[in-house]
């Protein structure tokens, strides 16, 4: 590219190259995906769909608990942390068991209480995080009768700390 | 050598190329992990996630290869700007939405699993690097040692 010359022709050429390369990448990626032993589904299936596949489906949404009820439950309920291990290791509720959605998709269940009536309170980061609801539904499908969701999650727990 | 300016540009370009190729290579074996990461941002429709999860890693490798080559250097630089800008948008959206997201942008190695805030900073730094590399590729200094049209020039290697 010459000094002082317009870059427009170069830019046009580059944009064409990029479009062709991107299209070729999508096609090649698609072909590779089809040839995989376990291809990624099209259209994409959410983690919730994959997690609950094969489990007895329940239409009942798990009840939610406010922060105060969760704070009172320390020592009596078992907290289930639905976040990925990286976030769990940064901090979690007292004695929480890490049970991310990826674990249930891969059927790697953590050590869960033997008593199916044990109160379980599931949480994730808070806000728009849906993983707690997914894990709660999976736990219900696995036979646990007393499952709740702490919607405020880790964020609300941390904000309430003195 | 074309002086410190040329050397810095080469190092930056090769570092960016290396990062892109690494990112693409790490994502290739696990498209489902990357698809879940893209879905977690809640920005893309379901029909777009699978093809993008399958294709973006390959595009990253091509962009990195373009940065290394002579012929496609400017195209590689522009593509890297587009890629990094897209991830700034994605992470920025997650940050504003208060979501904890790991996009698996560098595969599933625990070393590269970062929080939303760190991911946003990482993407922003990469965008700044890509923009600087692109600026140097399109507007090389007025120095005969750095004229890419002549092949290399002394300052380019």
PDB file of C-alpha atoms in Angstrom:
ATOM      1  CA  UNK A   1       0.000   0.000   0.000  1.00  0.00           C
ATOM      2  CA  UNK A   2       1.611   3.223  -1.099  1.00  0.00           C
ATOM      3  CA  UNK A   3       2.142   6.169   1.122  1.00  0.00           C
ATOM      4  CA  UNK A   4      -0.294   8.987   0.453  1.00  0.00           C
ATOM      5  CA  UNK A   5      -2.607   6.811  -1.641  1.00  0.00           C
ATOM      6  CA  UNK A   6      -6.277   6.261  -0.843  1.00  0.00           C
ATOM      7  CA  UNK A   7      -6.988   3.214   1.275  1.00  0.00           C
ATOM      8  CA  UNK A   8     -10.477   2.758  -0.134  1.00  0.00           C
ATOM      9  CA  UNK A   9      -9.523   0.195  -2.785  1.00  0.00           C
ATOM     10  CA  UNK A  10      -7.558  -1.750  -0.177  1.00  0.00           C
ATOM     11  CA  UNK A  11     -10.447  -1.514   2.256  1.00  0.00           C
ATOM     12  CA  UNK A  12     -12.928  -2.761  -0.342  1.00  0.00           C
ATOM     13  CA  UNK A  13     -10.669  -5.661  -1.203  1.00  0.00           C
ATOM     14  CA  UNK A  14     -10.185  -6.511   2.458  1.00  0.00           C
ATOM     15  CA  UNK A  15     -13.898  -6.416   3.187  1.00  0.00           C
ATOM     16  CA  UNK A  16     -14.485  -8.819   0.310  1.00  0.00           C
ATOM     17  CA  UNK A  17     -11.747 -11.121   1.625  1.00  0.00           C
ATOM     18  CA  UNK A  18     -13.296 -11.006   5.100  1.00  0.00           C
ATOM     19  CA  UNK A  19     -16.793 -11.797   3.831  1.00  0.00           C
ATOM     20  CA  UNK A  20     -15.500 -14.739   1.787  1.00  0.00           C
ATOM     21  CA  UNK A  21     -13.371 -16.013   4.681  1.00  0.00           C
ATOM     22  CA  UNK A  22     -16.281 -15.712   7.120  1.00  0.00           C
ATOM     23  CA  UNK A  23     -18.641 -17.560   4.801  1.00  0.00           C
ATOM     24  CA  UNK A  24     -16.045 -20.252   4.198  1.00  0.00           C
ATOM     25  CA  UNK A  25     -15.514 -20.563   7.965  1.00  0.00           C
ATOM     26  CA  UNK A  26     -19.228 -21.025   8.561  1.00  0.00           C
ATOM     27  CA  UNK A  27     -19.456 -23.678   5.848  1.00  0.00           C
ATOM     28  CA  UNK A  28     -16.363 -25.528   6.986  1.00  0.00           C
ATOM     29  CA  UNK A  29     -17.460 -25.315  10.613  1.00  0.00           C
ATOM     30  CA  UNK A  30     -20.864 -26.679   9.664  1.00  0.00           C
ATOM     31  CA  UNK A  31     -19.306 -29.575   7.783  1.00  0.00           C
ATOM     32  CA  UNK A  32     -17.004 -30.428  10.693  1.00  0.00           C
ATOM     33  CA  UNK A  33     -19.932 -30.253  13.102  1.00  0.00           C
ATOM     34  CA  UNK A  34     -21.973 -32.705  11.055  1.00  0.00           C
ATOM     35  CA  UNK A  35     -19.088 -35.160  11.075  1.00  0.00           C
ATOM     36  CA  UNK A  36     -18.640 -35.030  14.865  1.00  0.00           C
ATOM     37  CA  UNK A  37     -19.790 -38.077  16.859  1.00  0.00           C
ATOM     38  CA  UNK A  38     -22.019 -35.746  18.871  1.00  0.00           C
ATOM     39  CA  UNK A  39     -22.763 -32.673  16.765  1.00  0.00           C
ATOM     40  CA  UNK A  40     -24.034 -29.448  18.251  1.00  0.00           C
ATOM     41  CA  UNK A  41     -27.773 -29.460  17.643  1.00  0.00           C
ATOM     42  CA  UNK A  42     -29.354 -27.120  15.138  1.00  0.00           C
ATOM     43  CA  UNK A  43     -31.122 -25.067  16.169  1.00  0.00           C
ATOM     44  CA  UNK A  44     -29.138 -24.732  19.353  1.00  0.00           C
ATOM     45  CA  UNK A  45     -30.638 -26.470  22.376  1.00  0.00           C
ATOM     46  CA  UNK A  46     -30.339 -24.579  25.620  1.00  0.00           C
ATOM     47  CA  UNK A  47     -28.542 -26.026  28.593  1.00  0.00           C
ATOM     48  CA  UNK A  48     -31.872 -26.372  30.364  1.00  0.00           C
ATOM     49  CA  UNK A  49     -33.274 -28.518  27.563  1.00  0.00           C
ATOM     50  CA  UNK A  50     -30.200 -30.722  27.518  1.00  0.00           C
ATOM     51  CA  UNK A  51     -30.063 -30.926  31.320  1.00  0.00           C
ATOM     52  CA  UNK A  52     -33.663 -32.062  31.685  1.00  0.00           C
ATOM     53  CA  UNK A  53     -33.614 -34.506  28.793  1.00  0.00           C
ATOM     54  CA  UNK A  54     -34.416 -37.974  30.033  1.00  0.00           C
ATOM     55  CA  UNK A  55     -35.592 -36.752  33.422  1.00  0.00           C
ATOM     56  CA  UNK A  56     -39.209 -36.865  34.440  1.00  0.00           C
ATOM     57  CA  UNK A  57     -40.509 -33.448  33.504  1.00  0.00           C
ATOM     58  CA  UNK A  58     -42.421 -31.378  35.999  1.00  0.00           C
ATOM     59  CA  UNK A  59     -44.398 -28.301  35.092  1.00  0.00           C
ATOM     60  CA  UNK A  60     -44.318 -27.007  38.628  1.00  0.00           C
ATOM     61  CA  UNK A  61     -41.941 -24.117  39.083  1.00  0.00           C
ATOM     62  CA  UNK A  62     -39.843 -24.338  42.246  1.00  0.00           C
ATOM     63  CA  UNK A  63     -40.922 -21.837  44.914  1.00  0.00           C
ATOM     64  CA  UNK A  64     -38.656 -18.889  45.635  1.00  0.00           C
ATOM     65  CA  UNK A  65     -37.309 -17.714  48.943  1.00  0.00           C
ATOM     66  CA  UNK A  66     -36.324 -14.181  49.924  1.00  0.00           C
ATOM     67  CA  UNK A  67     -32.956 -13.376  51.442  1.00  0.00           C
ATOM     68  CA  UNK A  68     -34.221 -13.311  55.026  1.00  0.00           C
ATOM     69  CA  UNK A  69     -35.590 -16.841  54.777  1.00  0.00           C
ATOM     70  CA  UNK A  70     -32.321 -18.046  53.275  1.00  0.00           C
ATOM     71  CA  UNK A  71     -30.343 -16.430  56.102  1.00  0.00           C
ATOM     72  CA  UNK A  72     -32.554 -18.181  58.665  1.00  0.00           C
ATOM     73  CA  UNK A  73     -32.042 -21.501  56.869  1.00  0.00           C
ATOM     74  CA  UNK A  74     -28.276 -21.541  57.463  1.00  0.00           C
ATOM     75  CA  UNK A  75     -27.507 -24.743  59.330  1.00  0.00           C
ATOM     76  CA  UNK A  76     -30.776 -26.476  58.524  1.00  0.00           C
ATOM     77  CA  UNK A  77     -31.022 -26.384  54.724  1.00  0.00           C
ATOM     78  CA  UNK A  78     -28.461 -27.563  52.209  1.00  0.00           C
ATOM     79  CA  UNK A  79     -27.413 -24.823  49.814  1.00  0.00           C
ATOM     80  CA  UNK A  80     -26.864 -25.828  46.203  1.00  0.00           C
ATOM     81  CA  UNK A  81     -24.665 -23.492  44.179  1.00  0.00           C
ATOM     82  CA  UNK A  82     -25.597 -23.739  40.500  1.00  0.00           C
ATOM     83  CA  UNK A  83     -22.714 -21.614  39.233  1.00  0.00           C
ATOM     84  CA  UNK A  84     -19.700 -23.011  37.398  1.00  0.00           C
ATOM     85  CA  UNK A  85     -16.813 -24.158  39.638  1.00  0.00           C
ATOM     86  CA  UNK A  86     -14.714 -21.075  38.829  1.00  0.00           C
ATOM     87  CA  UNK A  87     -17.316 -18.790  40.424  1.00  0.00           C
ATOM     88  CA  UNK A  88     -18.086 -21.243  43.248  1.00  0.00           C
ATOM     89  CA  UNK A  89     -14.445 -21.268  44.307  1.00  0.00           C
ATOM     90  CA  UNK A  90     -14.403 -17.470  44.533  1.00  0.00           C
ATOM     91  CA  UNK A  91     -17.025 -17.640  47.273  1.00  0.00           C
ATOM     92  CA  UNK A  92     -20.256 -19.398  48.157  1.00  0.00           C
ATOM     93  CA  UNK A  93     -22.913 -19.725  50.818  1.00  0.00           C
ATOM     94  CA  UNK A  94     -21.994 -21.673  53.971  1.00  0.00           C
ATOM     95  CA  UNK A  95     -21.450 -25.387  53.342  1.00  0.00           C
ATOM     96  CA  UNK A  96     -22.846 -25.053  49.815  1.00  0.00           C
ATOM     97  CA  UNK A  97     -22.596 -27.948  47.364  1.00  0.00           C
ATOM     98  CA  UNK A  98     -21.509 -27.007  43.861  1.00  0.00           C
ATOM     99  CA  UNK A  99     -23.898 -28.384  41.245  1.00  0.00           C
ATOM    100  CA  UNK A 100     -23.551 -26.510  37.953  1.00  0.00           C
ATOM    101  CA  UNK A 101     -25.766 -27.136  34.956  1.00  0.00           C
ATOM    102  CA  UNK A 102     -22.796 -28.588  33.094  1.00  0.00           C
ATOM    103  CA  UNK A 103     -22.628 -31.351  35.707  1.00  0.00           C
ATOM    104  CA  UNK A 104     -26.189 -32.424  35.172  1.00  0.00           C
ATOM    105  CA  UNK A 105     -25.850 -32.313  31.396  1.00  0.00           C
ATOM    106  CA  UNK A 106     -22.900 -34.648  31.721  1.00  0.00           C
ATOM    107  CA  UNK A 107     -24.699 -36.646  34.423  1.00  0.00           C
ATOM    108  CA  UNK A 108     -21.902 -35.976  36.923  1.00  0.00           C
ATOM    109  CA  UNK A 109     -24.039 -35.631  40.001  1.00  0.00           C
ATOM    110  CA  UNK A 110     -22.381 -34.264  43.144  1.00  0.00           C
ATOM    111  CA  UNK A 111     -22.848 -35.838  46.513  1.00  0.00           C
ATOM    112  CA  UNK A 112     -26.487 -35.043  47.393  1.00  0.00           C
ATOM    113  CA  UNK A 113     -28.357 -35.714  50.650  1.00  0.00           C
ATOM    114  CA  UNK A 114     -29.755 -39.190  50.994  1.00  0.00           C
ATOM    115  CA  UNK A 115     -32.910 -37.808  52.606  1.00  0.00           C
ATOM    116  CA  UNK A 116     -35.212 -36.791  49.760  1.00  0.00           C
ATOM    117  CA  UNK A 117     -37.131 -34.558  52.189  1.00  0.00           C
ATOM    118  CA  UNK A 118     -34.044 -32.508  53.056  1.00  0.00           C
ATOM    119  CA  UNK A 119     -34.685 -28.843  52.300  1.00  0.00           C
ATOM    120  CA  UNK A 120     -32.531 -27.723  49.399  1.00  0.00           C
ATOM    121  CA  UNK A 121     -32.057 -24.072  48.490  1.00  0.00           C
ATOM    122  CA  UNK A 122     -30.592 -23.516  45.040  1.00  0.00           C
ATOM    123  CA  UNK A 123     -28.967 -20.278  43.963  1.00  0.00           C
ATOM    124  CA  UNK A 124     -26.701 -18.882  41.272  1.00  0.00           C
ATOM    125  CA  UNK A 125     -25.299 -15.408  40.665  1.00  0.00           C
ATOM    126  CA  UNK A 126     -28.653 -13.610  40.868  1.00  0.00           C
ATOM    127  CA  UNK A 127     -30.105 -11.125  38.420  1.00  0.00           C
ATOM    128  CA  UNK A 128     -31.101 -12.870  35.211  1.00  0.00           C
ATOM    129  CA  UNK A 129     -29.292 -16.115  36.018  1.00  0.00           C
ATOM    130  CA  UNK A 130     -31.576 -19.061  35.239  1.00  0.00           C
ATOM    131  CA  UNK A 131     -29.246 -21.862  36.313  1.00  0.00           C
ATOM    132  CA  UNK A 132     -30.732 -22.064  39.798  1.00  0.00           C
ATOM    133  CA  UNK A 133     -34.154 -22.733  38.330  1.00  0.00           C
ATOM    134  CA  UNK A 134     -32.760 -25.397  36.004  1.00  0.00           C
ATOM    135  CA  UNK A 135     -30.980 -27.204  38.833  1.00  0.00           C
ATOM    136  CA  UNK A 136     -34.022 -26.907  41.090  1.00  0.00           C
ATOM    137  CA  UNK A 137     -36.207 -28.540  38.439  1.00  0.00           C
ATOM    138  CA  UNK A 138     -33.634 -31.256  37.937  1.00  0.00           C
ATOM    139  CA  UNK A 139     -33.496 -31.929  41.694  1.00  0.00           C
ATOM    140  CA  UNK A 140     -37.288 -32.181  41.771  1.00  0.00           C
ATOM    141  CA  UNK A 141     -37.137 -34.605  38.869  1.00  0.00           C
ATOM    142  CA  UNK A 142     -34.561 -36.630  40.813  1.00  0.00           C
ATOM    143  CA  UNK A 143     -37.054 -37.051  43.656  1.00  0.00           C
ATOM    144  CA  UNK A 144     -36.268 -34.238  46.080  1.00  0.00           C
ATOM    145  CA  UNK A 145     -39.505 -32.956  47.581  1.00  0.00           C
ATOM    146  CA  UNK A 146     -38.361 -29.781  49.319  1.00  0.00           C
ATOM    147  CA  UNK A 147     -36.536 -27.662  46.743  1.00  0.00           C
ATOM    148  CA  UNK A 148     -36.483 -23.875  46.729  1.00  0.00           C
ATOM    149  CA  UNK A 149     -34.792 -21.192  44.682  1.00  0.00           C
ATOM    150  CA  UNK A 150     -32.979 -18.193  46.138  1.00  0.00           C
ATOM    151  CA  UNK A 151     -33.504 -15.801  43.251  1.00  0.00           C
ATOM    152  CA  UNK A 152     -31.334 -13.017  44.641  1.00  0.00           C
ATOM    153  CA  UNK A 153     -28.385 -15.363  44.518  1.00  0.00           C
ATOM    154  CA  UNK A 154     -24.785 -14.733  45.401  1.00  0.00           C
ATOM    155  CA  UNK A 155     -24.997 -11.023  44.596  1.00  0.00           C
ATOM    156  CA  UNK A 156     -27.767 -10.373  47.094  1.00  0.00           C
ATOM    157  CA  UNK A 157     -26.070 -12.554  49.732  1.00  0.00           C
ATOM    158  CA  UNK A 158     -22.815 -10.616  49.368  1.00  0.00           C
ATOM    159  CA  UNK A 159     -24.553  -7.224  49.461  1.00  0.00           C
ATOM    160  CA  UNK A 160     -26.277  -8.164  52.700  1.00  0.00           C
ATOM    161  CA  UNK A 161     -23.058  -9.106  54.448  1.00  0.00           C
ATOM    162  CA  UNK A 162     -21.995  -6.663  57.177  1.00  0.00           C
TER     163      UNK A 162
ATOM    164  CA  UNK B   1      15.506  -2.450  11.337  1.00  0.00           C
ATOM    165  CA  UNK B   2      13.182   0.452  10.913  1.00  0.00           C
ATOM    166  CA  UNK B   3      13.639   1.638  14.466  1.00  0.00           C
ATOM    167  CA  UNK B   4      11.501   1.061  17.558  1.00  0.00           C
ATOM    168  CA  UNK B   5       8.271   1.906  15.703  1.00  0.00           C
ATOM    169  CA  UNK B   6       8.660  -0.944  13.224  1.00  0.00           C
ATOM    170  CA  UNK B   7       9.727  -3.449  15.850  1.00  0.00           C
ATOM    171  CA  UNK B   8       6.801  -2.656  18.115  1.00  0.00           C
ATOM    172  CA  UNK B   9       4.352  -3.028  15.261  1.00  0.00           C
ATOM    173  CA  UNK B  10       5.737  -6.435  14.317  1.00  0.00           C
ATOM    174  CA  UNK B  11       5.635  -7.682  17.898  1.00  0.00           C
ATOM    175  CA  UNK B  12       2.081  -6.404  18.378  1.00  0.00           C
ATOM    176  CA  UNK B  13       0.907  -7.926  15.110  1.00  0.00           C
ATOM    177  CA  UNK B  14       2.457 -11.315  15.831  1.00  0.00           C
ATOM    178  CA  UNK B  15       1.177 -11.297  19.414  1.00  0.00           C
ATOM    179  CA  UNK B  16      -2.346 -10.555  18.196  1.00  0.00           C
ATOM    180  CA  UNK B  17      -2.040 -13.256  15.536  1.00  0.00           C
ATOM    181  CA  UNK B  18      -0.861 -15.725  18.160  1.00  0.00           C
ATOM    182  CA  UNK B  19      -3.767 -14.910  20.464  1.00  0.00           C
ATOM    183  CA  UNK B  20      -6.327 -15.310  17.692  1.00  0.00           C
ATOM    184  CA  UNK B  21      -4.876 -18.626  16.539  1.00  0.00           C
ATOM    185  CA  UNK B  22      -4.708 -19.833  20.133  1.00  0.00           C
ATOM    186  CA  UNK B  23      -8.297 -18.805  20.812  1.00  0.00           C
ATOM    187  CA  UNK B  24      -9.549 -20.513  17.664  1.00  0.00           C
ATOM    188  CA  UNK B  25      -7.527 -23.662  18.266  1.00  0.00           C
ATOM    189  CA  UNK B  26      -8.709 -24.004  21.859  1.00  0.00           C
ATOM    190  CA  UNK B  27     -12.363 -23.629  20.855  1.00  0.00           C
ATOM    191  CA  UNK B  28     -12.311 -26.062  17.943  1.00  0.00           C
ATOM    192  CA  UNK B  29     -12.502 -29.278  20.045  1.00  0.00           C
ATOM    193  CA  UNK B  30     -15.481 -28.029  22.063  1.00  0.00           C
ATOM    194  CA  UNK B  31     -18.011 -26.165  19.920  1.00  0.00           C
ATOM    195  CA  UNK B  32     -20.781 -26.973  22.383  1.00  0.00           C
ATOM    196  CA  UNK B  33     -18.948 -25.167  25.183  1.00  0.00           C
ATOM    197  CA  UNK B  34     -18.532 -22.119  22.965  1.00  0.00           C
ATOM    198  CA  UNK B  35     -22.176 -22.369  21.874  1.00  0.00           C
ATOM    199  CA  UNK B  36     -23.249 -22.365  25.536  1.00  0.00           C
ATOM    200  CA  UNK B  37     -20.994 -19.377  26.099  1.00  0.00           C
ATOM    201  CA  UNK B  38     -22.566 -17.461  23.203  1.00  0.00           C
ATOM    202  CA  UNK B  39     -26.052 -18.398  24.405  1.00  0.00           C
ATOM    203  CA  UNK B  40     -25.283 -17.131  27.901  1.00  0.00           C
ATOM    204  CA  UNK B  41     -25.030 -13.571  26.607  1.00  0.00           C
ATOM    205  CA  UNK B  42     -28.727 -13.701  25.590  1.00  0.00           C
ATOM    206  CA  UNK B  43     -27.997 -11.676  22.470  1.00  0.00           C
ATOM    207  CA  UNK B  44     -28.211 -14.205  19.648  1.00  0.00           C
ATOM    208  CA  UNK B  45     -31.225 -16.145  18.337  1.00  0.00           C
ATOM    209  CA  UNK B  46     -31.028 -19.939  18.715  1.00  0.00           C
ATOM    210  CA  UNK B  47     -30.704 -20.534  14.973  1.00  0.00           C
ATOM    211  CA  UNK B  48     -27.531 -18.394  14.802  1.00  0.00           C
ATOM    212  CA  UNK B  49     -25.677 -19.930  17.731  1.00  0.00           C
ATOM    213  CA  UNK B  50     -24.725 -23.309  16.255  1.00  0.00           C
ATOM    214  CA  UNK B  51     -23.261 -22.023  12.955  1.00  0.00           C
ATOM    215  CA  UNK B  52     -21.403 -19.218  14.721  1.00  0.00           C
ATOM    216  CA  UNK B  53     -20.030 -21.552  17.377  1.00  0.00           C
ATOM    217  CA  UNK B  54     -18.801 -23.863  14.632  1.00  0.00           C
ATOM    218  CA  UNK B  55     -17.457 -21.147  12.323  1.00  0.00           C
ATOM    219  CA  UNK B  56     -15.954 -18.426  14.521  1.00  0.00           C
ATOM    220  CA  UNK B  57     -12.988 -20.515  15.727  1.00  0.00           C
ATOM    221  CA  UNK B  58     -12.014 -21.207  12.112  1.00  0.00           C
ATOM    222  CA  UNK B  59     -12.443 -17.526  11.233  1.00  0.00           C
ATOM    223  CA  UNK B  60     -10.199 -16.567  14.166  1.00  0.00           C
ATOM    224  CA  UNK B  61      -7.473 -18.894  12.894  1.00  0.00           C
ATOM    225  CA  UNK B  62      -7.801 -17.428   9.420  1.00  0.00           C
ATOM    226  CA  UNK B  63      -7.637 -13.882  10.788  1.00  0.00           C
ATOM    227  CA  UNK B  64      -4.504 -14.783  12.744  1.00  0.00           C
ATOM    228  CA  UNK B  65      -2.989 -16.347   9.664  1.00  0.00           C
ATOM    229  CA  UNK B  66      -3.822 -13.221   7.677  1.00  0.00           C
ATOM    230  CA  UNK B  67      -1.977 -11.070  10.204  1.00  0.00           C
ATOM    231  CA  UNK B  68       1.124 -13.203   9.770  1.00  0.00           C
ATOM    232  CA  UNK B  69       0.979 -13.210   5.989  1.00  0.00           C
ATOM    233  CA  UNK B  70       2.002 -10.318   3.768  1.00  0.00           C
ATOM    234  CA  UNK B  71      -0.815 -10.512   1.273  1.00  0.00           C
ATOM    235  CA  UNK B  72      -3.700 -10.568   3.733  1.00  0.00           C
ATOM    236  CA  UNK B  73      -2.169  -8.558   6.543  1.00  0.00           C
ATOM    237  CA  UNK B  74      -4.593  -5.619   6.363  1.00  0.00           C
ATOM    238  CA  UNK B  75      -7.571  -7.956   5.966  1.00  0.00           C
ATOM    239  CA  UNK B  76      -6.403  -9.928   9.000  1.00  0.00           C
ATOM    240  CA  UNK B  77      -6.036  -6.721  10.991  1.00  0.00           C
ATOM    241  CA  UNK B  78      -9.515  -5.545  10.031  1.00  0.00           C
ATOM    242  CA  UNK B  79     -11.028  -8.947  10.819  1.00  0.00           C
ATOM    243  CA  UNK B  80      -9.353  -8.974  14.224  1.00  0.00           C
ATOM    244  CA  UNK B  81     -10.885  -5.559  14.937  1.00  0.00           C
ATOM    245  CA  UNK B  82     -14.307  -6.928  14.050  1.00  0.00           C
ATOM    246  CA  UNK B  83     -13.888 -10.009  16.224  1.00  0.00           C
ATOM    247  CA  UNK B  84     -12.627  -8.160  19.269  1.00  0.00           C
ATOM    248  CA  UNK B  85     -15.238  -5.416  18.878  1.00  0.00           C
ATOM    249  CA  UNK B  86     -17.965  -8.057  18.812  1.00  0.00           C
ATOM    250  CA  UNK B  87     -16.752  -9.512  22.096  1.00  0.00           C
ATOM    251  CA  UNK B  88     -16.578  -6.069  23.664  1.00  0.00           C
ATOM    252  CA  UNK B  89     -20.241  -5.658  22.740  1.00  0.00           C
ATOM    253  CA  UNK B  90     -21.134  -9.096  24.113  1.00  0.00           C
ATOM    254  CA  UNK B  91     -19.278  -8.650  27.380  1.00  0.00           C
ATOM    255  CA  UNK B  92     -20.484  -5.083  27.725  1.00  0.00           C
ATOM    256  CA  UNK B  93     -24.063  -6.277  27.407  1.00  0.00           C
ATOM    257  CA  UNK B  94     -23.476  -8.979  30.031  1.00  0.00           C
ATOM    258  CA  UNK B  95     -21.844  -6.429  32.337  1.00  0.00           C
ATOM    259  CA  UNK B  96     -24.765  -4.018  32.036  1.00  0.00           C
ATOM    260  CA  UNK B  97     -27.229  -6.892  32.562  1.00  0.00           C
ATOM    261  CA  UNK B  98     -25.446  -8.003  35.727  1.00  0.00           C
ATOM    262  CA  UNK B  99     -24.751 -11.490  34.403  1.00  0.00           C
ATOM    263  CA  UNK B 100     -21.876 -13.775  35.297  1.00  0.00           C
ATOM    264  CA  UNK B 101     -20.784 -15.092  31.936  1.00  0.00           C
ATOM    265  CA  UNK B 102     -17.867 -17.150  30.742  1.00  0.00           C
ATOM    266  CA  UNK B 103     -17.906 -17.260  26.954  1.00  0.00           C
ATOM    267  CA  UNK B 104     -15.267 -20.003  26.669  1.00  0.00           C
ATOM    268  CA  UNK B 105     -13.542 -17.630  24.281  1.00  0.00           C
ATOM    269  CA  UNK B 106     -10.268 -19.409  24.978  1.00  0.00           C
ATOM    270  CA  UNK B 107     -11.750 -22.860  25.310  1.00  0.00           C
ATOM    271  CA  UNK B 108     -12.582 -24.500  28.607  1.00  0.00           C
ATOM    272  CA  UNK B 109      -9.186 -24.293  30.251  1.00  0.00           C
ATOM    273  CA  UNK B 110      -9.672 -23.038  33.787  1.00  0.00           C
ATOM    274  CA  UNK B 111      -6.791 -20.605  33.296  1.00  0.00           C
ATOM    275  CA  UNK B 112      -8.899 -18.636  30.825  1.00  0.00           C
ATOM    276  CA  UNK B 113     -12.232 -18.739  32.675  1.00  0.00           C
ATOM    277  CA  UNK B 114     -12.732 -15.163  33.797  1.00  0.00           C
ATOM    278  CA  UNK B 115     -15.499 -13.110  35.303  1.00  0.00           C
ATOM    279  CA  UNK B 116     -17.657 -10.799  33.205  1.00  0.00           C
ATOM    280  CA  UNK B 117     -15.699  -7.721  34.293  1.00  0.00           C
ATOM    281  CA  UNK B 118     -12.339  -9.311  33.539  1.00  0.00           C
ATOM    282  CA  UNK B 119     -13.685 -10.619  30.247  1.00  0.00           C
ATOM    283  CA  UNK B 120     -14.815  -7.126  29.294  1.00  0.00           C
ATOM    284  CA  UNK B 121     -11.423  -5.645  30.170  1.00  0.00           C
ATOM    285  CA  UNK B 122      -9.675  -8.400  28.257  1.00  0.00           C
ATOM    286  CA  UNK B 123     -11.840  -7.836  25.192  1.00  0.00           C
ATOM    287  CA  UNK B 124     -11.324  -4.068  25.381  1.00  0.00           C
ATOM    288  CA  UNK B 125      -7.537  -4.475  25.601  1.00  0.00           C
ATOM    289  CA  UNK B 126      -7.556  -6.842  22.650  1.00  0.00           C
ATOM    290  CA  UNK B 127      -9.679  -4.385  20.672  1.00  0.00           C
ATOM    291  CA  UNK B 128      -7.218  -1.595  21.450  1.00  0.00           C
ATOM    292  CA  UNK B 129      -4.347  -3.822  20.315  1.00  0.00           C
ATOM    293  CA  UNK B 130      -6.208  -4.844  17.162  1.00  0.00           C
ATOM    294  CA  UNK B 131      -7.072  -1.233  16.357  1.00  0.00           C
ATOM    295  CA  UNK B 132      -3.447  -0.174  16.748  1.00  0.00           C
ATOM    296  CA  UNK B 133      -2.224  -3.051  14.592  1.00  0.00           C
ATOM    297  CA  UNK B 134      -4.835  -2.204  11.934  1.00  0.00           C
ATOM    298  CA  UNK B 135      -3.857   1.476  11.991  1.00  0.00           C
ATOM    299  CA  UNK B 136      -0.208   0.551  11.489  1.00  0.00           C
ATOM    300  CA  UNK B 137      -1.131  -1.881   8.715  1.00  0.00           C
ATOM    301  CA  UNK B 138      -3.252   0.605   6.790  1.00  0.00           C
ATOM    302  CA  UNK B 139      -1.169   3.656   7.586  1.00  0.00           C
ATOM    303  CA  UNK B 140       2.436   2.537   7.941  1.00  0.00           C
ATOM    304  CA  UNK B 141       4.855   5.271   8.998  1.00  0.00           C
ATOM    305  CA  UNK B 142       6.369   7.335   6.190  1.00  0.00           C
ATOM    306  CA  UNK B 143       9.575   5.329   6.342  1.00  0.00           C
ATOM    307  CA  UNK B 144      11.017   3.413   3.436  1.00  0.00           C
ATOM    308  CA  UNK B 145      11.968   0.549   5.782  1.00  0.00           C
ATOM    309  CA  UNK B 146       8.324  -0.015   6.634  1.00  0.00           C
ATOM    310  CA  UNK B 147       6.712  -0.096   3.185  1.00  0.00           C
ATOM    311  CA  UNK B 148       4.700  -3.309   3.109  1.00  0.00           C
ATOM    312  CA  UNK B 149       4.084  -2.963  -0.636  1.00  0.00           C
ATOM    313  CA  UNK B 150       7.725  -3.711  -1.271  1.00  0.00           C
ATOM    314  CA  UNK B 151       7.462  -6.958   0.607  1.00  0.00           C
ATOM    315  CA  UNK B 152       9.061  -6.535   3.974  1.00  0.00           C
ATOM    316  CA  UNK B 153      11.346  -3.586   4.382  1.00  0.00           C
ATOM    317  CA  UNK B 154      14.002  -3.796   6.979  1.00  0.00           C
ATOM    318  CA  UNK B 155      11.735  -2.778   9.826  1.00  0.00           C
ATOM    319  CA  UNK B 156       9.127  -5.454   9.340  1.00  0.00           C
ATOM    320  CA  UNK B 157      11.063  -8.516  10.446  1.00  0.00           C
TER     321      UNK B 157
END
